[in-house]
Amino acid sequence: MYIPFILAALAALTSALPSPQLIDLVAIEEYPDAVRVTAPIDIVKDVVPSVPAAPIRPLTSIISSSKRDLTVEKRDGDCSPYPTGSGPVPSPDTVDAFESFPTFAAMATAAPTPDGYEVVFINSNASLTASDYMGLYTLTTYDTLGCASQCDQASGCQAFNMYIERDPSLNASADNCPNPPSTTNYKCTLWGAPVSVEEATNSGQYQDSFQVVIAGSNAYNKDAPPPACDGYNGPTELGGAINAPPSSGSYMGYQYFPFSQSQGYDPQTCADACNAQTTYDSENLAADGSYMACIFFNAYVLSEDGIPQGLYCSMYNETWDASYGTNYGQYQGDDRYTVSRSYSYALM
């Protein structure tokens, strides 16, 4: 549906040097931000017309992350210190104060729902006890986007749980430190099967006299994958955007379709762009008579600060497996851009 427009734009696209694969945030910022719209209530049907986006130039930016790895060696009641958590400790330092602390409830209720996920529950005082546990991350902030990124990177992950946990600051010992001061941790757990509100049953436990409890617990299930594209094998789920070795020379450029101007997340749009790229190149041969054919593309949603902005289509003349899907997001100043619903397709 976008082929005539794309063909007219391909000359500008192919003239750029395509080797950088980092998300072109400088060019993306030229587009207006996605607008959150409330659906009208006084009409029966409202159809927004779709208009293809103009191509933009590949540039570079910086990859960053707010996640830290936290590995704690288990020790048996020796009063040794645990790593200090990143969250605030309510005053007084009691279970009741923790469970009713308004800051925790505000974090959970204001947290963005990551693109590609559906809410299961919000602001529970219990974390998940469910089947197919896939791991835990301790984060430096209450970060549903970062937790979703961990799930996207984990093959087979279908759900995640973001919550706040009251933990002991010392490895509690019945003899010397039975009820030490608390520390507050932001926890992210991954699950290999969809979860339900009925599985939010872990309200805490004891370490000697210290009571571990939960607040601000949010859970999300991953949406279904996108449909197949005509003439392509796939979709293959990726943890992030494809980042192929620059030395391969296989990256051919990209097309970007902002949601404010297009029909939304539809990988067939990327397939059309890939096909049109091949058609254009075959009709505009290099000096030696050769041309590059687009045989593989990566379609994903680009979000700014948790708000989906558009469909990003990266094109290649070589196929790449899921291990190369390693660009999980970037920062542009204070703005955080994240990758979601990242899938690849290969020409049949």
GROMACS .gro file of C-alpha atoms in nm:
model
  348
    1MET     CA    1   0.000   0.000   0.000
    2TYR     CA    2   0.298   0.229   0.052
    3ILE     CA    3   0.500   0.117  -0.251
    4PRO     CA    4   0.447   0.418  -0.484
    5PHE     CA    5   0.551   0.663  -0.216
    6ILE     CA    6   0.845   0.451  -0.103
    7LEU     CA    7   0.981   0.411  -0.456
    8ALA     CA    8   0.986   0.787  -0.503
    9ALA     CA    9   1.190   0.826  -0.187
   10LEU     CA   10   1.443   0.548  -0.229
   11ALA     CA   11   1.703   0.755  -0.411
   12ALA     CA   12   1.751   0.970  -0.102
   13LEU     CA   13   1.752   0.666   0.121
   14THR     CA   14   2.017   0.474  -0.071
   15SER     CA   15   2.244   0.775  -0.104
   16ALA     CA   16   2.306   0.776   0.273
   17LEU     CA   17   2.580   0.565   0.427
   18PRO     CA   18   2.385   0.276   0.580
   19SER     CA   19   2.645   0.120   0.814
   20PRO     CA   20   2.527   0.275   1.146
   21GLN     CA   21   2.232   0.081   1.287
   22LEU     CA   22   2.166   0.280   1.603
   23ILE     CA   23   1.821   0.435   1.612
   24ASP     CA   24   1.821   0.766   1.427
   25LEU     CA   25   1.690   0.976   1.715
   26VAL     CA   26   1.801   1.309   1.569
   27ALA     CA   27   1.582   1.253   1.265
   28ILE     CA   28   1.300   1.096   1.468
   29GLU     CA   29   1.275   1.417   1.672
   30GLU     CA   30   1.179   1.602   1.353
   31TYR     CA   31   0.842   1.429   1.373
   32PRO     CA   32   0.575   1.549   1.618
   33ASP     CA   33   0.533   1.346   1.934
   34ALA     CA   34   0.261   1.085   1.937
   35VAL     CA   35  -0.056   1.230   2.084
   36ARG     CA   36  -0.260   1.038   2.337
   37VAL     CA   37  -0.621   1.076   2.221
   38THR     CA   38  -0.941   1.004   2.409
   39ALA     CA   39  -1.191   0.831   2.180
   40PRO     CA   40  -1.508   1.032   2.115
   41ILE     CA   41  -1.822   0.905   2.286
   42ASP     CA   42  -2.090   1.068   2.073
   43ILE     CA   43  -2.031   0.888   1.741
   44VAL     CA   44  -2.053   0.524   1.635
   45LYS     CA   45  -1.739   0.498   1.420
   46ASP     CA   46  -1.420   0.703   1.388
   47VAL     CA   47  -1.169   0.603   1.118
   48VAL     CA   48  -0.837   0.788   1.107
   49PRO     CA   49  -0.691   0.788   0.753
   50SER     CA   50  -0.338   0.655   0.712
   51VAL     CA   51  -0.066   0.848   0.532
   52PRO     CA   52   0.282   0.704   0.465
   53ALA     CA   53   0.579   0.872   0.630
   54ALA     CA   54   0.872   1.027   0.446
   55PRO     CA   55   1.210   0.849   0.468
   56ILE     CA   56   1.470   0.989   0.705
   57ARG     CA   57   1.848   0.971   0.724
   58PRO     CA   58   2.036   0.710   0.932
   59LEU     CA   59   2.237   0.874   1.211
   60THR     CA   60   2.387   0.757   1.542
   61SER     CA   61   2.321   0.801   1.912
   62ILE     CA   62   2.427   0.659   2.248
   63ILE     CA   63   2.297   0.344   2.411
   64SER     CA   64   2.239   0.361   2.785
   65SER     CA   65   2.055   0.169   3.056
   66SER     CA   66   1.915   0.227   3.400
   67LYS     CA   67   1.948  -0.135   3.509
   68ARG     CA   68   2.212  -0.267   3.746
   69ASP     CA   69   2.298  -0.631   3.806
   70LEU     CA   70   2.268  -0.738   4.170
   71THR     CA   71   2.401  -1.075   4.276
   72VAL     CA   72   2.389  -1.155   4.647
   73GLU     CA   73   2.571  -1.451   4.796
   74LYS     CA   74   2.351  -1.630   5.049
   75ARG     CA   75   2.491  -1.638   5.404
   76ASP     CA   76   2.348  -1.807   5.713
   77GLY     CA   77   2.252  -1.553   5.979
   78ASP     CA   78   2.589  -1.385   6.024
   79CYS     CA   79   2.460  -1.023   6.041
   80SER     CA   80   2.669  -0.933   5.737
   81PRO     CA   81   2.529  -0.641   5.534
   82TYR     CA   82   2.317  -0.685   5.223
   83PRO     CA   83   2.355  -0.432   4.940
   84THR     CA   84   2.157  -0.116   5.011
   85GLY     CA   85   1.841  -0.091   4.804
   86SER     CA   86   1.762   0.206   4.581
   87GLY     CA   87   1.416   0.285   4.719
   88PRO     CA   88   1.314   0.507   5.012
   89VAL     CA   89   1.262   0.361   5.358
   90PRO     CA   90   0.941   0.488   5.521
   91SER     CA   91   0.946   0.636   5.869
   92PRO     CA   92   0.876   0.471   6.101
   93ASP     CA   93   1.054   0.164   5.968
   94THR     CA   94   0.764  -0.075   6.015
   95VAL     CA   95   0.566  -0.319   5.805
   96ASP     CA   96   0.248  -0.112   5.831
   97ALA     CA   97   0.427   0.206   5.721
   98PHE     CA   98   0.581   0.024   5.424
   99GLU     CA   99   0.256  -0.130   5.304
  100SER     CA  100   0.067   0.201   5.330
  101PHE     CA  101   0.346   0.431   5.204
  102PRO     CA  102   0.176   0.659   4.944
  103THR     CA  103   0.495   0.703   4.740
  104PHE     CA  104   0.496   0.333   4.654
  105ALA     CA  105   0.132   0.336   4.545
  106ALA     CA  106   0.199   0.644   4.332
  107MET     CA  107   0.492   0.474   4.158
  108ALA     CA  108   0.285   0.169   4.072
  109THR     CA  109  -0.027   0.349   3.953
  110ALA     CA  110   0.171   0.601   3.744
  111ALA     CA  111   0.401   0.344   3.581
  112PRO     CA  112   0.361   0.320   3.202
  113THR     CA  113   0.227   0.000   3.050
  114PRO     CA  114   0.505  -0.107   2.809
  115ASP     CA  115   0.411  -0.134   2.446
  116GLY     CA  116   0.340  -0.494   2.356
  117TYR     CA  117   0.206  -0.583   2.702
  118GLU     CA  118  -0.132  -0.601   2.877
  119VAL     CA  119  -0.196  -0.516   3.242
  120VAL     CA  120  -0.281  -0.811   3.470
  121PHE     CA  121  -0.295  -0.619   3.799
  122ILE     CA  122  -0.175  -0.287   3.942
  123ASN     CA  123  -0.053  -0.186   4.290
  124SER     CA  124  -0.099  -0.515   4.471
  125ASN     CA  125   0.063  -0.593   4.807
  126ALA     CA  126   0.167  -0.935   4.677
  127SER     CA  127   0.406  -1.052   4.407
  128LEU     CA  128   0.356  -1.349   4.177
  129THR     CA  129   0.378  -1.711   4.274
  130ALA     CA  130   0.342  -1.877   3.934
  131SER     CA  131   0.475  -2.153   3.713
  132ASP     CA  132   0.773  -2.125   3.476
  133TYR     CA  133   0.983  -1.880   3.677
  134MET     CA  134   1.258  -1.732   3.456
  135GLY     CA  135   1.458  -1.508   3.687
  136LEU     CA  136   1.476  -1.190   3.891
  137TYR     CA  137   1.644  -0.852   3.846
  138THR     CA  138   1.691  -0.581   4.106
  139LEU     CA  139   1.662  -0.240   3.942
  140THR     CA  140   1.772   0.105   4.052
  141THR     CA  141   1.429   0.258   3.989
  142TYR     CA  142   1.066   0.147   3.966
  143ASP     CA  143   1.097   0.082   3.594
  144THR     CA  144   0.829  -0.113   3.407
  145LEU     CA  145   0.996  -0.028   3.075
  146GLY     CA  146   1.328  -0.170   3.193
  147CYS     CA  147   1.159  -0.483   3.328
  148ALA     CA  148   0.976  -0.530   2.996
  149SER     CA  149   1.310  -0.498   2.816
  150GLN     CA  150   1.447  -0.781   3.028
  151CYS     CA  151   1.147  -0.994   2.932
  152ASP     CA  152   1.194  -0.908   2.564
  153GLN     CA  153   1.558  -1.018   2.585
  154ALA     CA  154   1.471  -1.350   2.752
  155SER     CA  155   1.369  -1.616   2.502
  156GLY     CA  156   1.026  -1.752   2.590
  157CYS     CA  157   0.938  -1.481   2.844
  158GLN     CA  158   0.563  -1.423   2.844
  159ALA     CA  159   0.508  -1.203   3.150
  160PHE     CA  160   0.681  -0.991   3.413
  161ASN     CA  161   0.615  -0.862   3.764
  162MET     CA  162   0.751  -0.527   3.885
  163TYR     CA  163   0.726  -0.464   4.259
  164ILE     CA  164   0.881  -0.302   4.568
  165GLU     CA  165   1.015  -0.522   4.845
  166ARG     CA  166   1.098  -0.452   5.210
  167ASP     CA  167   1.420  -0.644   5.275
  168PRO     CA  168   1.655  -0.670   5.574
  169SER     CA  169   1.970  -0.459   5.557
  170LEU     CA  170   2.161  -0.736   5.738
  171ASN     CA  171   2.154  -1.112   5.710
  172ALA     CA  172   1.932  -1.160   6.014
  173SER     CA  173   2.057  -1.375   6.299
  174ALA     CA  174   1.835  -1.490   6.583
  175ASP     CA  175   2.118  -1.436   6.831
  176ASN     CA  176   2.267  -1.101   6.725
  177CYS     CA  177   2.043  -0.915   6.476
  178PRO     CA  178   1.698  -1.078   6.463
  179ASN     CA  179   1.518  -0.769   6.329
  180PRO     CA  180   1.764  -0.535   6.152
  181PRO     CA  181   1.669  -0.205   5.984
  182SER     CA  182   1.508  -0.246   5.644
  183THR     CA  183   1.619  -0.153   5.295
  184THR     CA  184   1.391  -0.108   4.994
  185ASN     CA  185   1.449  -0.289   4.665
  186TYR     CA  186   1.283  -0.258   4.324
  187LYS     CA  187   1.232  -0.613   4.194
  188CYS     CA  188   1.158  -0.741   3.843
  189THR     CA  189   1.068  -1.108   3.787
  190LEU     CA  190   1.022  -1.284   3.454
  191TRP     CA  191   0.781  -1.568   3.376
  192GLY     CA  192   0.764  -1.814   3.087
  193ALA     CA  193   0.385  -1.842   3.084
  194PRO     CA  194   0.100  -1.587   3.103
  195VAL     CA  195   0.011  -1.491   3.461
  196SER     CA  196  -0.315  -1.404   3.635
  197VAL     CA  197  -0.429  -1.193   3.928
  198GLU     CA  198  -0.505  -1.515   4.116
  199GLU     CA  199  -0.131  -1.588   4.120
  200ALA     CA  200  -0.050  -1.272   4.319
  201THR     CA  201  -0.019  -1.465   4.643
  202ASN     CA  202   0.332  -1.389   4.773
  203SER     CA  203   0.266  -1.128   5.039
  204GLY     CA  204   0.602  -1.181   5.207
  205GLN     CA  205   0.785  -1.401   5.454
  206TYR     CA  206   1.014  -1.383   5.756
  207GLN     CA  207   1.390  -1.390   5.799
  208ASP     CA  208   1.414  -1.465   6.169
  209SER     CA  209   1.212  -1.179   6.324
  210PHE     CA  210   1.237  -0.952   6.019
  211GLN     CA  211   0.922  -0.941   5.804
  212VAL     CA  212   0.966  -0.913   5.427
  213VAL     CA  213   0.662  -0.755   5.259
  214ILE     CA  214   0.558  -0.634   4.914
  215ALA     CA  215   0.412  -0.307   4.783
  216GLY     CA  216   0.336  -0.154   4.444
  217SER     CA  217   0.323  -0.488   4.262
  218ASN     CA  218   0.232  -0.464   3.892
  219ALA     CA  219   0.211  -0.758   3.647
  220TYR     CA  220   0.191  -0.764   3.268
  221ASN     CA  221   0.137  -1.031   3.002
  222LYS     CA  222   0.294  -1.010   2.658
  223ASP     CA  223   0.060  -0.951   2.363
  224ALA     CA  224   0.031  -1.203   2.082
  225PRO     CA  225   0.296  -1.186   1.804
  226PRO     CA  226   0.219  -1.003   1.480
  227PRO     CA  227   0.092  -1.189   1.171
  228ALA     CA  228   0.301  -1.331   0.889
  229CYS     CA  229   0.401  -1.108   0.595
  230ASP     CA  230   0.340  -1.206   0.233
  231GLY     CA  231   0.645  -1.377   0.083
  232TYR     CA  232   0.845  -1.384   0.407
  233ASN     CA  233   0.927  -1.639   0.675
  234GLY     CA  234   0.853  -1.518   1.024
  235PRO     CA  235   0.787  -1.350   1.252
  236THR     CA  236   1.091  -1.432   1.467
  237GLU     CA  237   1.076  -1.264   1.808
  238LEU     CA  238   1.383  -1.056   1.903
  239GLY     CA  239   1.498  -0.919   2.237
  240GLY     CA  240   1.582  -0.581   2.083
  241ALA     CA  241   1.655  -0.429   1.743
  242ILE     CA  242   1.900  -0.605   1.511
  243ASN     CA  243   2.257  -0.480   1.545
  244ALA     CA  244   2.448  -0.661   1.270
  245PRO     CA  245   2.829  -0.632   1.244
  246PRO     CA  246   2.907  -0.312   1.048
  247SER     CA  247   3.182  -0.502   0.865
  248SER     CA  248   2.918  -0.718   0.699
  249GLY     CA  249   2.793  -0.426   0.492
  250SER     CA  250   2.448  -0.582   0.493
  251TYR     CA  251   2.255  -0.292   0.646
  252MET     CA  252   2.064  -0.110   0.371
  253GLY     CA  253   1.893   0.169   0.566
  254TYR     CA  254   1.551   0.210   0.720
  255GLN     CA  255   1.203   0.350   0.680
  256TYR     CA  256   1.012   0.512   0.966
  257PHE     CA  257   0.635   0.542   0.984
  258PRO     CA  258   0.516   0.765   1.273
  259PHE     CA  259   0.190   0.653   1.427
  260SER     CA  260   0.055   1.005   1.386
  261GLN     CA  261   0.069   0.953   1.008
  262SER     CA  262   0.031   0.579   0.948
  263GLN     CA  263  -0.204   0.293   1.024
  264GLY     CA  264   0.000   0.176   1.323
  265TYR     CA  265   0.203  -0.135   1.393
  266ASP     CA  266   0.185  -0.347   1.079
  267PRO     CA  267   0.505  -0.533   0.975
  268GLN     CA  268   0.359  -0.575   0.626
  269THR     CA  269   0.441  -0.206   0.582
  270CYS     CA  270   0.809  -0.296   0.637
  271ALA     CA  271   0.778  -0.588   0.393
  272ASP     CA  272   0.643  -0.346   0.131
  273ALA     CA  273   0.937  -0.112   0.194
  274CYS     CA  274   1.185  -0.400   0.165
  275ASN     CA  275   1.032  -0.515  -0.164
  276ALA     CA  276   1.028  -0.161  -0.300
  277GLN     CA  277   1.395  -0.118  -0.205
  278THR     CA  278   1.488  -0.424  -0.410
  279THR     CA  279   1.282  -0.303  -0.705
  280TYR     CA  280   1.444   0.038  -0.699
  281ASP     CA  281   1.798  -0.097  -0.670
  282SER     CA  282   1.744  -0.348  -0.953
  283GLU     CA  283   1.639  -0.062  -1.177
  284ASN     CA  284   1.931   0.161  -1.071
  285LEU     CA  285   2.235  -0.062  -1.098
  286ALA     CA  286   2.581   0.018  -0.966
  287ALA     CA  287   2.861   0.092  -1.212
  288ASP     CA  288   2.959  -0.276  -1.218
  289GLY     CA  289   2.602  -0.382  -1.291
  290SER     CA  290   2.531  -0.514  -0.942
  291TYR     CA  291   2.265  -0.419  -0.690
  292MET     CA  292   2.168  -0.505  -0.332
  293ALA     CA  293   1.845  -0.696  -0.273
  294CYS     CA  294   1.654  -0.656   0.051
  295ILE     CA  295   1.596  -1.009   0.182
  296PHE     CA  296   1.554  -0.947   0.556
  297PHE     CA  297   1.397  -0.678   0.772
  298ASN     CA  298   1.343  -0.594   1.138
  299ALA     CA  299   1.012  -0.432   1.234
  300TYR     CA  300   0.971  -0.278   1.579
  301VAL     CA  301   0.789  -0.011   1.775
  302LEU     CA  302   0.995   0.288   1.887
  303SER     CA  303   0.866   0.455   2.206
  304GLU     CA  304   0.971   0.782   2.370
  305ASP     CA  305   0.946   0.786   2.749
  306GLY     CA  306   0.704   0.494   2.735
  307ILE     CA  307   0.479   0.640   2.463
  308PRO     CA  308   0.484   0.455   2.127
  309GLN     CA  309   0.594   0.689   1.847
  310GLY     CA  310   0.615   0.488   1.527
  311LEU     CA  311   0.703   0.177   1.328
  312TYR     CA  312   1.077   0.145   1.254
  313CYS     CA  313   1.181  -0.079   0.963
  314SER     CA  314   1.550  -0.172   0.927
  315MET     CA  315   1.645  -0.347   0.601
  316TYR     CA  316   1.929  -0.589   0.520
  317ASN     CA  317   2.061  -0.791   0.227
  318GLU     CA  318   2.160  -1.073   0.464
  319THR     CA  319   1.968  -1.266   0.727
  320TRP     CA  320   2.057  -1.242   1.098
  321ASP     CA  321   1.946  -1.463   1.384
  322ALA     CA  322   1.794  -1.348   1.712
  323SER     CA  323   2.133  -1.330   1.886
  324TYR     CA  324   2.197  -1.003   1.698
  325GLY     CA  325   1.886  -0.834   1.843
  326THR     CA  326   2.089  -0.643   2.101
  327ASN     CA  327   1.985  -0.276   2.068
  328TYR     CA  328   1.735  -0.245   2.353
  329GLY     CA  329   1.701   0.132   2.349
  330GLN     CA  330   1.885   0.461   2.356
  331TYR     CA  331   1.882   0.800   2.523
  332GLN     CA  332   1.864   1.140   2.356
  333GLY     CA  333   1.935   1.390   2.631
  334ASP     CA  334   1.679   1.319   2.903
  335ASP     CA  335   1.445   1.136   2.666
  336ARG     CA  336   1.445   0.759   2.684
  337TYR     CA  337   1.371   0.564   2.365
  338THR     CA  338   1.282   0.197   2.395
  339VAL     CA  339   1.238  -0.090   2.150
  340SER     CA  340   0.937  -0.322   2.170
  341ARG     CA  341   0.752  -0.572   1.951
  342SER     CA  342   1.077  -0.636   1.768
  343TYR     CA  343   1.041  -0.912   1.507
  344SER     CA  344   1.240  -1.017   1.203
  345TYR     CA  345   1.125  -1.158   0.870
  346ALA     CA  346   1.331  -1.330   0.599
  347LEU     CA  347   1.243  -1.356   0.232
  348MET     CA  348   1.116  -1.700   0.134
   0.00000   0.00000   0.00000
